[in-house]
Amino acid sequence: MCGIVGFSGKKQAAPVLLDGLAKLEYRGYDSAGIAVRDGSKPVEIVKAKGKLKILREMTDEGQAVSGTCGIGHTRWATHGEPSVTNAHPHASDDLNVVGVHNGIIENYQELKAKLIKSGYGFSSSTDTEVAVKLVDYYYKKYNGGPVDALAHAMTRIRGSYALAMMFSEYPGEVYAIRKDSPMIIGVADGESYLASDVPRDIEIHPQRLLRRRP
Ligand code: GLU
């Protein structure tokens, strides 16, 4: 099982995402990536095949990627070989939607064929790129915002998944959906966290705040 992390708050997101991914490393992975947003500027995506250490070096421990909102992923390939192209995050060509995914989209080939007919192109072999572009498709088709687009996509997607996504028109926000795959949200003072696993040195407070044990 691979891992998802997300963060939105006042501090820089990239170091938080890299630390979160490090806590999920024990689950196994073949590549890793982060997407970070600095306000309403275009999202920045950095991906690397192999160990998280490589991504850490590429981003100068996250210092080279500026922004207070982001998502990160460690991938265990199910569709497509381990490679930078197949590593997450994946994005729509215009960077309107960027997302990471745990799990398997069972009907991705059928969805991909429909999206190709609607004019979408694909650069990776993953089922994840299909999910991201399907959300982009519904976002633009109905103009109903992220929750509406995700809800429409979920009615079409079969399989088990946890997905975290950012939308260019919604700076500072991370959206998540899940089915059969785990995902938790932590809310603290002015910041929010997302993870596909409960790190072992964190306990869940009754009010759903995440607190580090002393
Ligand atoms: N099925 C996706 C892929 O192959 C996600 C795999 C995972 O859970 O890491 O990229």
Coordinates of C-alpha atoms and ligand atoms in Angstrom, one line a residue:
M1 CA 0.0 0.0 0.0
C2 CA 1.3 3.4 -0.9
G3 CA 0.5 6.7 0.8
I4 CA -1.2 10.0 0.5
V5 CA -0.7 13.2 2.5
G6 CA -2.2 16.6 2.3
F7 CA -1.7 19.9 4.0
S8 CA -3.2 23.4 4.1
G9 CA -2.3 26.1 6.6
K10 CA 0.0 29.0 7.3
K11 CA 3.4 27.3 7.2
Q12 CA 5.2 26.0 4.1
A13 CA 3.5 22.8 2.8
A14 CA 6.4 21.0 1.1
P15 CA 8.4 20.1 4.3
V16 CA 5.2 18.9 6.0
L17 CA 4.3 16.7 3.0
L18 CA 7.8 15.2 2.8
D19 CA 7.8 14.5 6.6
G20 CA 4.3 12.9 6.2
L21 CA 5.5 10.7 3.3
A22 CA 8.5 9.6 5.3
K23 CA 6.1 8.3 8.0
L24 CA 4.3 6.3 5.4
E25 CA 7.5 4.9 3.8
Y26 CA 7.2 1.6 5.7
R27 CA 4.2 0.7 3.6
G28 CA 6.4 0.4 0.5
Y29 CA 6.6 2.4 -2.7
D30 CA 8.5 2.8 -6.0
S31 CA 8.2 6.6 -6.6
A32 CA 7.1 9.7 -4.8
G33 CA 5.8 13.2 -5.7
I34 CA 4.4 16.4 -4.3
A35 CA 2.2 19.2 -5.7
V36 CA 2.3 22.6 -3.9
R37 CA 0.4 25.8 -4.4
D38 CA 1.4 29.3 -3.5
G39 CA -1.9 31.2 -3.2
S40 CA -3.5 31.4 -6.6
K41 CA -0.2 30.8 -8.5
P42 CA -0.1 27.7 -10.8
V43 CA 0.6 24.5 -8.9
E44 CA 4.2 23.2 -8.9
I45 CA 4.7 19.4 -9.3
V46 CA 7.9 17.5 -8.5
K47 CA 8.2 13.8 -8.9
A48 CA 11.0 11.2 -8.6
K49 CA 11.4 7.5 -9.2
G50 CA 12.9 5.6 -6.3
K51 CA 13.4 6.7 -2.7
L52 CA 11.9 9.7 -1.0
K53 CA 15.4 10.8 -0.3
I54 CA 15.7 11.7 -4.1
L55 CA 12.6 13.9 -3.9
R56 CA 14.0 15.5 -0.7
E57 CA 17.3 16.3 -2.5
M58 CA 15.5 17.6 -5.6
T59 CA 13.5 20.0 -3.6
D60 CA 16.2 21.0 -1.0
E61 CA 14.1 19.3 1.7
G62 CA 11.0 21.1 0.4
Q63 CA 12.6 24.6 0.6
A64 CA 12.7 24.9 -3.2
V65 CA 8.9 24.5 -3.5
S66 CA 7.0 27.5 -2.1
G67 CA 3.4 27.4 -1.0
T68 CA 1.2 26.7 2.0
C69 CA -1.1 24.1 0.4
G70 CA -0.3 20.8 -1.2
I71 CA -0.6 17.1 -1.6
G72 CA 2.0 14.3 -1.7
H73 CA 2.1 10.6 -2.7
T74 CA 4.2 7.5 -2.5
R75 CA 3.2 5.1 -5.3
W76 CA 3.1 1.4 -5.5
A77 CA 2.5 0.8 -9.1
T78 CA -0.6 -1.2 -10.1
H79 CA -1.1 0.3 -13.6
G80 CA 2.0 1.2 -15.5
E81 CA 5.7 0.7 -14.6
P82 CA 7.4 2.6 -11.9
S83 CA 8.6 5.8 -13.6
V84 CA 8.6 9.6 -13.2
T85 CA 5.8 9.8 -15.8
N86 CA 3.6 7.4 -14.0
A87 CA 4.4 8.8 -10.5
H88 CA 1.8 10.9 -8.9
P89 CA 0.6 13.7 -8.7
H90 CA -1.2 13.7 -12.0
A91 CA -2.9 16.7 -13.5
S92 CA -5.2 17.9 -16.3
D93 CA -3.2 19.4 -19.1
D94 CA -4.2 23.0 -18.1
L95 CA -3.4 22.2 -14.4
N96 CA -7.0 22.9 -13.5
V97 CA -7.1 19.6 -11.4
V98 CA -4.2 17.9 -9.8
G99 CA -4.5 14.7 -7.8
V100 CA -3.0 11.7 -6.1
H101 CA -4.6 8.3 -5.6
N102 CA -4.3 5.1 -3.6
G103 CA -6.0 2.0 -5.0
I104 CA -7.4 0.8 -8.3
I105 CA -9.9 2.2 -10.7
E106 CA -11.3 -1.0 -12.2
N107 CA -13.1 0.5 -15.2
Y108 CA -10.3 3.0 -16.1
Q109 CA -10.0 1.7 -19.7
E110 CA -13.7 2.3 -20.5
L111 CA -13.5 5.8 -18.8
K112 CA -10.2 6.5 -20.7
A113 CA -11.8 5.6 -24.0
K114 CA -14.7 8.0 -23.4
L115 CA -12.4 10.8 -22.3
I116 CA -10.3 10.4 -25.4
K117 CA -13.4 10.7 -27.5
S118 CA -14.1 14.0 -25.6
G119 CA -10.6 15.3 -26.6
Y120 CA -8.4 14.3 -23.6
G121 CA -4.9 13.0 -24.1
F122 CA -3.0 10.8 -21.7
S123 CA 0.7 10.8 -20.9
S124 CA 0.9 8.0 -18.3
S125 CA -0.3 4.4 -18.2
T126 CA -2.0 4.9 -14.8
D127 CA -5.6 4.6 -13.8
T128 CA -5.0 7.7 -11.7
E129 CA -4.6 10.0 -14.6
V130 CA -8.0 8.8 -15.9
A131 CA -9.6 9.7 -12.5
V132 CA -8.0 13.2 -12.5
K133 CA -9.1 13.9 -16.0
L134 CA -12.6 12.6 -15.4
V135 CA -13.0 15.0 -12.5
D136 CA -11.7 17.8 -14.7
Y137 CA -14.3 16.8 -17.4
Y138 CA -17.2 17.0 -14.9
Y139 CA -15.8 20.2 -13.4
K140 CA -15.9 21.9 -16.8
K141 CA -19.1 20.2 -18.0
Y142 CA -21.4 21.2 -15.1
N143 CA -19.5 24.2 -13.7
G144 CA -20.6 23.2 -10.3
G145 CA -17.3 23.4 -8.4
P146 CA -15.1 20.7 -6.9
V147 CA -17.6 18.8 -4.7
D148 CA -20.1 18.5 -7.6
A149 CA -17.3 17.3 -10.0
L150 CA -16.1 14.7 -7.5
A151 CA -19.6 13.5 -6.9
H152 CA -20.2 13.0 -10.6
A153 CA -16.9 11.2 -11.1
M154 CA -17.6 8.9 -8.2
T155 CA -20.8 7.7 -9.8
R156 CA -18.7 6.6 -12.8
I157 CA -15.7 5.2 -11.1
R158 CA -15.7 1.5 -10.0
G159 CA -13.0 0.1 -7.6
S160 CA -11.4 1.1 -4.3
Y161 CA -9.7 4.4 -4.0
A162 CA -8.6 7.3 -1.9
L163 CA -8.1 10.5 -3.9
A164 CA -6.8 13.9 -2.8
M165 CA -7.2 16.7 -5.3
M166 CA -6.6 20.5 -5.7
F167 CA -8.4 22.8 -8.1
S168 CA -6.8 25.8 -9.7
E169 CA -9.8 28.1 -8.9
Y170 CA -9.8 27.0 -5.2
P171 CA -6.4 28.1 -3.7
G172 CA -5.7 26.9 -0.2
E173 CA -8.1 23.9 -0.5
V174 CA -7.5 20.2 -0.7
Y175 CA -10.5 17.9 -1.6
A176 CA -10.6 14.2 -0.7
I177 CA -12.8 11.3 -1.5
R178 CA -12.5 7.7 -0.5
K179 CA -14.2 4.3 -1.0
D180 CA -12.8 1.2 0.7
S181 CA -9.3 2.8 1.1
P182 CA -8.4 4.5 4.3
M183 CA -8.1 8.3 4.7
I184 CA -8.1 10.5 7.8
I185 CA -8.4 14.3 8.2
G186 CA -6.8 16.2 11.1
V187 CA -7.9 19.7 11.9
A188 CA -5.8 22.0 14.1
D189 CA -5.7 25.8 14.7
G190 CA -5.6 27.3 11.2
E191 CA -4.3 24.2 9.5
S192 CA -5.6 20.9 8.2
Y193 CA -3.9 17.6 7.4
L194 CA -4.8 14.6 5.3
A195 CA -3.3 11.1 5.4
S196 CA -4.1 7.7 4.1
D197 CA -2.8 6.1 7.4
V198 CA -2.7 7.0 11.1
P199 CA 1.0 7.6 11.8
R200 CA 2.1 5.7 14.9
D201 CA 3.2 8.6 17.0
I202 CA -0.1 10.5 16.6
E203 CA -3.3 9.9 18.5
I204 CA -6.8 11.0 17.5
H205 CA -8.3 13.4 20.0
P206 CA -12.0 13.0 20.7
Q207 CA -12.7 16.4 18.9
R208 CA -10.9 15.0 15.9
L209 CA -7.8 17.2 16.5
L210 CA -4.5 15.4 15.9
R211 CA -2.1 15.7 18.7
R212 CA 1.5 14.6 19.0
R213 CA 2.2 12.6 22.1
P214 CA 4.6 14.4 24.4
Ligands
GLU1 N1 -3.3 2.5 -9.3 C1 -2.5 3.7 -9.1 C2 -1.2 3.6 -9.9 O1 -0.8 2.6 -10.4 C3 -2.2 3.9 -7.7 C4 -1.3 2.9 -7.1 C5 -1.1 3.2 -5.6 O2 -2.0 2.9 -4.8 O3 0.0 3.6 -5.3 O4 -0.6 4.6 -10.1

